[in-house]
Short mmCIF file of C-alpha atoms in Angstrom, two decimals:
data_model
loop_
_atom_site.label_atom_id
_atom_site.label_comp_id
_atom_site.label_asym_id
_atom_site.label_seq_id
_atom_site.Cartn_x
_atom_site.Cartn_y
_atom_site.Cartn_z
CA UNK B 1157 -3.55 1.29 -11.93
CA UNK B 1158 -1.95 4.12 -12.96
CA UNK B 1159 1.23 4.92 -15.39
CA UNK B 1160 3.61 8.25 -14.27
CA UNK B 1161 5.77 9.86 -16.36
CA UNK B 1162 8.66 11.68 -14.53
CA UNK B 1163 10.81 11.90 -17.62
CA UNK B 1164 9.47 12.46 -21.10
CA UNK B 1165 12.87 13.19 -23.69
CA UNK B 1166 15.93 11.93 -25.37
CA UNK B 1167 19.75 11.62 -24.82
CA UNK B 1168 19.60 15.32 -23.55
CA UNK B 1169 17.31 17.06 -21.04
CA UNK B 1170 15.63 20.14 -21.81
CA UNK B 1171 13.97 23.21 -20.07
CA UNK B 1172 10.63 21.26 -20.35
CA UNK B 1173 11.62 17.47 -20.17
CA UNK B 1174 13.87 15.13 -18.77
CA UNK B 1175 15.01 12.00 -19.63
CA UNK B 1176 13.54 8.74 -19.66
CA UNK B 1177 11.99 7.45 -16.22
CA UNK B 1178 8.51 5.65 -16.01
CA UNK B 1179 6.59 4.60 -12.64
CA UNK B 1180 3.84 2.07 -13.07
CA UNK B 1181 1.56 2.99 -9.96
CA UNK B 1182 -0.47 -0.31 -8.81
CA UNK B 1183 -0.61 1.21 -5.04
CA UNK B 1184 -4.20 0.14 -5.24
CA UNK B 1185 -3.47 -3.24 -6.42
CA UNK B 1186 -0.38 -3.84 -4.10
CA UNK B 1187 0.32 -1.02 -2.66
CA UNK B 1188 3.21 -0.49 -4.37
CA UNK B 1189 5.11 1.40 -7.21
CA UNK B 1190 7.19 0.09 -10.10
CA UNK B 1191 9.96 2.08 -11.34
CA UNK B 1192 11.01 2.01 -14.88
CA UNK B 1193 14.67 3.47 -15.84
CA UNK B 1194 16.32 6.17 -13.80
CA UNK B 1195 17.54 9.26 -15.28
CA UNK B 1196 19.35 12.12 -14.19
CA UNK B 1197 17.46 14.10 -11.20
CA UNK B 1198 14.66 11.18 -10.90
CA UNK B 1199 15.12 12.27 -6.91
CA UNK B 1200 13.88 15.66 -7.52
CA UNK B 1201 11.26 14.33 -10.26
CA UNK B 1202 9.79 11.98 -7.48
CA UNK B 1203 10.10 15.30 -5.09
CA UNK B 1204 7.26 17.08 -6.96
CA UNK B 1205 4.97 14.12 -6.86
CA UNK B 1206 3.31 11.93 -4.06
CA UNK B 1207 5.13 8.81 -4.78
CA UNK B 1208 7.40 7.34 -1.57
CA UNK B 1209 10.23 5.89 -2.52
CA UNK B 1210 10.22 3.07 0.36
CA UNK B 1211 7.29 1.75 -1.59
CA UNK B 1212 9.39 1.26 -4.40
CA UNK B 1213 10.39 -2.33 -3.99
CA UNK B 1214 10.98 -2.95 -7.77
CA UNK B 1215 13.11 -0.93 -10.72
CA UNK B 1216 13.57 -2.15 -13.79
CA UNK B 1217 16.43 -0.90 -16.26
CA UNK B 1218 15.58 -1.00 -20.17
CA UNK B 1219 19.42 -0.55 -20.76
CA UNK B 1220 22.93 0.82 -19.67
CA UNK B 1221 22.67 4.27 -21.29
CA UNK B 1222 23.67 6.94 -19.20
CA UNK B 1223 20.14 9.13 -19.84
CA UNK B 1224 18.33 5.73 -18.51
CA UNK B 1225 20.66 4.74 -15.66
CA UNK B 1226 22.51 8.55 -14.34
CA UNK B 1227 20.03 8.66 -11.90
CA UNK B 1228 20.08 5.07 -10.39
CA UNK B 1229 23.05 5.49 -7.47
CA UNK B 1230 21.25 9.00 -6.57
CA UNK B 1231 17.96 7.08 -5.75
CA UNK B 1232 19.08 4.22 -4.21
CA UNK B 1233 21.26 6.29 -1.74
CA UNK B 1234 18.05 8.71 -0.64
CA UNK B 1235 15.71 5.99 -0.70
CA UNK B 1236 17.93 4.62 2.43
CA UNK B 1237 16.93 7.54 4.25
CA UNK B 1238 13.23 7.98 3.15
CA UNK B 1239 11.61 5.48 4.65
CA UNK B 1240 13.52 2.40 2.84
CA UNK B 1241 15.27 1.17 5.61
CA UNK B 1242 15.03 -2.48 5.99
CA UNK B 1243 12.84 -2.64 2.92
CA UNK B 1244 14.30 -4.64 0.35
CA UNK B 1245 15.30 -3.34 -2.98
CA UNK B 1246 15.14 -5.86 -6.41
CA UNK B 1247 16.68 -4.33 -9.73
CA UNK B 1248 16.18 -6.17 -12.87
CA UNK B 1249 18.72 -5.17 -16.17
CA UNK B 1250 20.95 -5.88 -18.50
CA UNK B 1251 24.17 -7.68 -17.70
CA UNK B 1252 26.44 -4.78 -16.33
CA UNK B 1253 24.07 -3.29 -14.18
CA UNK B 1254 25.02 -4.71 -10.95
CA UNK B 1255 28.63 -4.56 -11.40
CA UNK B 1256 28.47 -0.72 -12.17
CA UNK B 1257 25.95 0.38 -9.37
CA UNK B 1258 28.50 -1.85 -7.22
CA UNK B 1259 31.88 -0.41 -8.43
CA UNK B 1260 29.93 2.76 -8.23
CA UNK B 1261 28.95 2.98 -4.59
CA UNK B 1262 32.51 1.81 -3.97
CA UNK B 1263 34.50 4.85 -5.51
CA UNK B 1264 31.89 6.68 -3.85
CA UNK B 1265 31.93 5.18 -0.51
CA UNK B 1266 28.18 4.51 -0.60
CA UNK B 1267 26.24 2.38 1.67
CA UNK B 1268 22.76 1.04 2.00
CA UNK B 1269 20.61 0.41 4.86
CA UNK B 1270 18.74 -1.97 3.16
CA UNK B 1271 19.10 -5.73 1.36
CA UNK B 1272 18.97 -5.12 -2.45
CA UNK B 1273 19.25 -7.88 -5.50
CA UNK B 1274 19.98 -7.78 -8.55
CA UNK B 1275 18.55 -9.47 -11.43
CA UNK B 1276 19.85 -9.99 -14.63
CA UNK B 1277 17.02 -10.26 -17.27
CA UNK B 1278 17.59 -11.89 -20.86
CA UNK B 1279 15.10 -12.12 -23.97
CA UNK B 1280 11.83 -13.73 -23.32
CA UNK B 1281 12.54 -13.48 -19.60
CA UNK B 1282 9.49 -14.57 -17.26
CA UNK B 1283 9.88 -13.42 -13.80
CA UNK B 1284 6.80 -13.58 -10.59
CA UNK B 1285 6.77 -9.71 -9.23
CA UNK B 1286 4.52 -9.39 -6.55
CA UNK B 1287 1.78 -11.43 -8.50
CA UNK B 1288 2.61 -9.94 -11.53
CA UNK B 1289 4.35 -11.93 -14.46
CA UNK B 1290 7.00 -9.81 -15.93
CA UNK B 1291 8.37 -10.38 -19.16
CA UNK B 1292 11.26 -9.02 -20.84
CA UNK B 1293 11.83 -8.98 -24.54
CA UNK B 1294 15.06 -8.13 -26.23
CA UNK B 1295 15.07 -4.95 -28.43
CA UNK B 1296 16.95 -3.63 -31.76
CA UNK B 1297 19.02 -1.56 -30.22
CA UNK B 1298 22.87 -0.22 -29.85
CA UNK B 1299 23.60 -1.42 -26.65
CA UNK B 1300 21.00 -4.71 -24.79
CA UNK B 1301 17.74 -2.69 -24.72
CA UNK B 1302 14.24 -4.57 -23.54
CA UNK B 1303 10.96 -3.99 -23.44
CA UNK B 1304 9.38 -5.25 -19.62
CA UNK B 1305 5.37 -6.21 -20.24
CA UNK B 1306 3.76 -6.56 -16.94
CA UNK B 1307 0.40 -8.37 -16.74
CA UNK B 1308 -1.45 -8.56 -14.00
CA UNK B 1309 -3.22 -11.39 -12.68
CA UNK B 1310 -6.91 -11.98 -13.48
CA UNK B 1311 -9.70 -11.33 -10.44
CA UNK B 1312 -11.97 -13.57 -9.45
CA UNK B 1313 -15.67 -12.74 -10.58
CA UNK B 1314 -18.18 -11.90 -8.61
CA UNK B 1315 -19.91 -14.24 -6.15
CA UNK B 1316 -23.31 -15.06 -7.37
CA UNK B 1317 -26.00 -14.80 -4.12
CA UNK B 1318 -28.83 -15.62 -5.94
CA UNK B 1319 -27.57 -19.24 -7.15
CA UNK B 1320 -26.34 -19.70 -3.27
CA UNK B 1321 -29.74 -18.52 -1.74
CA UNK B 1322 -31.31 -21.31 -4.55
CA UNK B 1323 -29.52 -23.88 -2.91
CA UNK B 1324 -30.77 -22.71 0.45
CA UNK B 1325 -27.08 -20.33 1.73
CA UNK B 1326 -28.22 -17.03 2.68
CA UNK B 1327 -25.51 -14.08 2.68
CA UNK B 1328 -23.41 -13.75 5.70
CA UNK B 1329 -19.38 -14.58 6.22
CA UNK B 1330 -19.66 -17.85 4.77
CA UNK B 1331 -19.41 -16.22 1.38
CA UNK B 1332 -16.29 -14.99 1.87
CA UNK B 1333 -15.34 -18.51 2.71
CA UNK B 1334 -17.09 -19.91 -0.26
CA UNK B 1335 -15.14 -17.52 -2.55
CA UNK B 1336 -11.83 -18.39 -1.15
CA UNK B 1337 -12.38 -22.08 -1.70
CA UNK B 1338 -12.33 -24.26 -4.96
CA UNK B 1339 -15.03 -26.56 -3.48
CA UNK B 1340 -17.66 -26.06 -0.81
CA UNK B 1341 -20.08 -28.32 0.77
CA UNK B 1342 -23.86 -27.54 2.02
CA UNK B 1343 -25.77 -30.18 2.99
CA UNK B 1344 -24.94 -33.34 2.24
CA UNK B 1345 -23.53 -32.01 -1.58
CA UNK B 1346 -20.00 -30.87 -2.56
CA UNK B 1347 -20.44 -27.82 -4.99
CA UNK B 1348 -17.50 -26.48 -6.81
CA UNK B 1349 -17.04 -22.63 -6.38
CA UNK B 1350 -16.49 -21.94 -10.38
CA UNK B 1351 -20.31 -22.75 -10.85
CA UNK B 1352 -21.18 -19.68 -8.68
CA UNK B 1353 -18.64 -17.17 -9.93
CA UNK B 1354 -19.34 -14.72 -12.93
CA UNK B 1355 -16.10 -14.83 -15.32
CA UNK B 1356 -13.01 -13.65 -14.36
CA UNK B 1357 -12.32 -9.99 -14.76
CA UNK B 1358 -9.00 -10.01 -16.81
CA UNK B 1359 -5.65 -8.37 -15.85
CA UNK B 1360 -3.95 -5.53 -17.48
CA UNK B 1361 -1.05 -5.44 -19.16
CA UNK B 1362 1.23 -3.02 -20.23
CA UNK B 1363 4.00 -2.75 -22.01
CA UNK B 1364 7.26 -0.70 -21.85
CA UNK B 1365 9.96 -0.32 -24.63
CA UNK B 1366 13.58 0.88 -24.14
CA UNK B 1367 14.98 2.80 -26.62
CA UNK B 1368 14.55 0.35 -30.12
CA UNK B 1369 14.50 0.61 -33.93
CA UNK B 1370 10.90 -0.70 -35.16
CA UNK B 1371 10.45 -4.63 -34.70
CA UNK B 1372 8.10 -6.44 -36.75
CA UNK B 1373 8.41 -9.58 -35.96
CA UNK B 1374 5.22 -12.05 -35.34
CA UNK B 1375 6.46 -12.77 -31.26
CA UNK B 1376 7.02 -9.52 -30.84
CA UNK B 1377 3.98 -8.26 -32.04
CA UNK B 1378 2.29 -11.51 -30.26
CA UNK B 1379 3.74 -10.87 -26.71
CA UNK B 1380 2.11 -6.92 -27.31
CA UNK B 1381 -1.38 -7.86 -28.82
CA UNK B 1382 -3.88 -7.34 -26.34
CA UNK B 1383 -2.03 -4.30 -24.27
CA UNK B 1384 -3.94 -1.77 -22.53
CA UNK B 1385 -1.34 0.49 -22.85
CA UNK B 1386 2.00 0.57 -24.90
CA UNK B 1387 4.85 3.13 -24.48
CA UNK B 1388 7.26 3.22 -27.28
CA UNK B 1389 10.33 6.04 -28.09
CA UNK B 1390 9.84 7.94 -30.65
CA UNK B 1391 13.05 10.05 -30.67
CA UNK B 1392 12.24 10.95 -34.33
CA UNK B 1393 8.79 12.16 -34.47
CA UNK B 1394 8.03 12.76 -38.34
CA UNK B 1395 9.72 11.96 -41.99
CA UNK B 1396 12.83 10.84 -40.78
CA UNK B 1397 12.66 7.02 -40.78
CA UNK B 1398 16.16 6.10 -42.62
CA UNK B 1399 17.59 8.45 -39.72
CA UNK B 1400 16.07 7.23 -37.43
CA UNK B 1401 17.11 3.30 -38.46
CA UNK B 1402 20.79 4.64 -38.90
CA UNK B 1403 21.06 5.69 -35.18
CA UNK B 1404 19.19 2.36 -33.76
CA UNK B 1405 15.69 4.59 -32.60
CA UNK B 1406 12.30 4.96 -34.13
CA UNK B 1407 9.91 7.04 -35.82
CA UNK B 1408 6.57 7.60 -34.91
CA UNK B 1409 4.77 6.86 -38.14
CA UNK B 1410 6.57 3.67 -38.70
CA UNK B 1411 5.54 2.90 -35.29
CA UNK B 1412 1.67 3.29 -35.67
CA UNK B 1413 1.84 1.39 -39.38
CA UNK B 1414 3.91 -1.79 -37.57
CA UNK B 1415 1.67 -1.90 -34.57
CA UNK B 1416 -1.65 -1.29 -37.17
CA UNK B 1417 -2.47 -5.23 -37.14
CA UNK B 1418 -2.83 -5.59 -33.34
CA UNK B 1419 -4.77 -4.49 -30.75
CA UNK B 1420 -4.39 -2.52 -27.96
CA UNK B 1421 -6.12 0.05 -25.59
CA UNK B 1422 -3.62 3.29 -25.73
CA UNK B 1423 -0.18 4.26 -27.14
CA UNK B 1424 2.23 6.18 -25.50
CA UNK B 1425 5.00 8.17 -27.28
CA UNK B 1426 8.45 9.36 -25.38
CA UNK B 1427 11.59 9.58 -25.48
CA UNK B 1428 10.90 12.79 -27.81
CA UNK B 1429 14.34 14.14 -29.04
CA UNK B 1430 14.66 17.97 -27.22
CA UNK B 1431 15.17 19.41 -30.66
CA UNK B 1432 11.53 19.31 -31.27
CA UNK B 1433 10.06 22.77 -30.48
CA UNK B 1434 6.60 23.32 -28.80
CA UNK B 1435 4.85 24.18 -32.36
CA UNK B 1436 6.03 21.33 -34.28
CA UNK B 1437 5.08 19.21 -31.17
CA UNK B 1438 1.45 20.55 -31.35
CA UNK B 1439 1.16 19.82 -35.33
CA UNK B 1440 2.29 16.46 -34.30
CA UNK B 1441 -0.36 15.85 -31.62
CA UNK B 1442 -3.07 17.43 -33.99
CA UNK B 1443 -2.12 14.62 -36.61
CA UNK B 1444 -2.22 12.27 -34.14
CA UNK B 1445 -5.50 12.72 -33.05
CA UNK B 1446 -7.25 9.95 -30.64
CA UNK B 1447 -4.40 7.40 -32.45
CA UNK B 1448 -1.37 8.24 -29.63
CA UNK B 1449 -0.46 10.44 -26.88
CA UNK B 1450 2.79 12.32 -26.99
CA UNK B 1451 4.48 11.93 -23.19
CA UNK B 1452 5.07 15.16 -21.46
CA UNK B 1453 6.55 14.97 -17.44
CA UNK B 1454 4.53 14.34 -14.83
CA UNK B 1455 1.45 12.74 -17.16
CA UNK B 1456 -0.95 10.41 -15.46
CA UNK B 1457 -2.62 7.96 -17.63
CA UNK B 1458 -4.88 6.03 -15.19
CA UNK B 1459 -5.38 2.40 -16.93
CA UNK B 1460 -8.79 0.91 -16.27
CA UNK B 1461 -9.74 -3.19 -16.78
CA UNK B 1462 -11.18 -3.44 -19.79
CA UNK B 1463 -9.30 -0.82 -21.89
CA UNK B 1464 -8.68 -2.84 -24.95
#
């Protein structure tokens, strides 16, 4: 599992970043990608990277800002003719979304060549993706903003040959079979499959804010606890808290003092405001230390089981 940033800034793209779109890359997992917002140029964005868009069967929409959403009708339209044909499309958001991807392929006389549906997600949302659970969680924002946490399911441990060989099963296809079943008989006994599995290998989960002021409350902070990765805005990187609060975003260090009391494996920071220059964004990276990663485009963060 890996996470992609195509789109590391604020409101406003710069030279060096654009604005806000995430992939989560479980192509090993399901062979798929997950897209998270779509800014501006997210075509050309995927263009410089190996990601195919037909094997992007899921995009999820924090909110309806244009530096999150711009790039949405763009995608959808090229993703017709890059292998999506036929595939089906699902796009989870904020109530609006459909109607304005929808009035917008009208006025543009836009069509697809593939089925896609639209979901409209609410606060403490569940939804089945693929196996995953998705959640979305309602955020402090100026406009509907959520966070999406995706958790993956747990693995089955591994089979254990040495208590099958005690009972007399020596390794060959039946332990396939035996690992695919809840019970299995040998003999004249019925054995249940738990008793020969090591513990289940727990999924990951990550989670992904939309643009947000700070939230401190306990199911916020519950539904988080336990990430093994977290990627929160921080639009205001250093000493400007009360600004940021004012203009419904956060600030970094107020981040890393509310999310102090839980645990997770690694923090993310984007959405980084373009009026940031590369020297202050250095001295903010030294500070941080091992604490939190600043986003930049195109960053890889590969996400491994156990992270926490």
């Amino acid at each position: 599992m890996k996470f992609k940033v195509l789109g590391s800034g604020a409101g406003i793209p710069s030279r060096t970043r654009n604005t806000q779109s995430f992939v989560l890359d479980v192509v090993e997992e399901i062979n798929q990608y997950f897209l998270i917002d779509a800014s501006e140029a997210l075509q050309h964005r995927i263009l410089n990277t190996t990601i195919r868009p037909s094997k992007i069967k899921h995009v999820f929409i924090t909110h309806l800002h244009g530096d999150h959403i711009f790039g949405l009708p763009g995608f959808l339209s090229s993703r017709a003719h890059q292998g999506g044909e036929g595939v089906p499309l699902v796009v989870y958001g904020p109530p609006g979304l459909k109607e304005w991807v929808e009035m917008t392929f009208k006025v543009s006389g836009s069509h697809l060549n593939y089925p896609i549906r639209f979901v409209e997600v609410f606060h403490n949302g569940e939804y089945d993706v693929e196996g995953f659970t998705v959640k979305s969680y309602l955020l402090d924002h100026a406009v509907d903003s959520f966070m999406y946490v995706f958790i993956e399911p747990d693995k089955l441990g591994a089979l254990d040959s040495g208590k099958l060989k005690d009972i007399g099963i020596m390794p060959g296809p039946v332990y396939r079979e035996i690992k695919n079943s809840h019970t299995f008989r040998h003999g004249e006994e019925t054995y249940d499959t738990a008793d020969f599995l090591s513990p289940p290998v727990k999924g990951r989960k990550v989670a992904v804010h939309g643009d947000t002021r700070i939230i401190d409350r306990a199911d916020y902070l519950e539904l988080l606890d336990g990430s093994d990765l977290i990627v929160h805005e921080a639009t205001y990187l250093e000493g400007e808290q009360e600004k940021a609060h004012q203009y419904f975003h956060s600030e970094i260090n107020g981040v890393l003092r509310n999310l102090s009391p839980i645990s997770y494996g690694q923090l993310l920071f984007g959405h980084i405001s373009n009026r940031y220059d590369a020297e202050m964004i250095q001295g903010v990276e030294e500070r941080l230390g091992d604490r939190a990663v600043l986003a930049y485009d195109y960053l890889e963060i590969t996400i491994p089981r156990d992270s926490r």
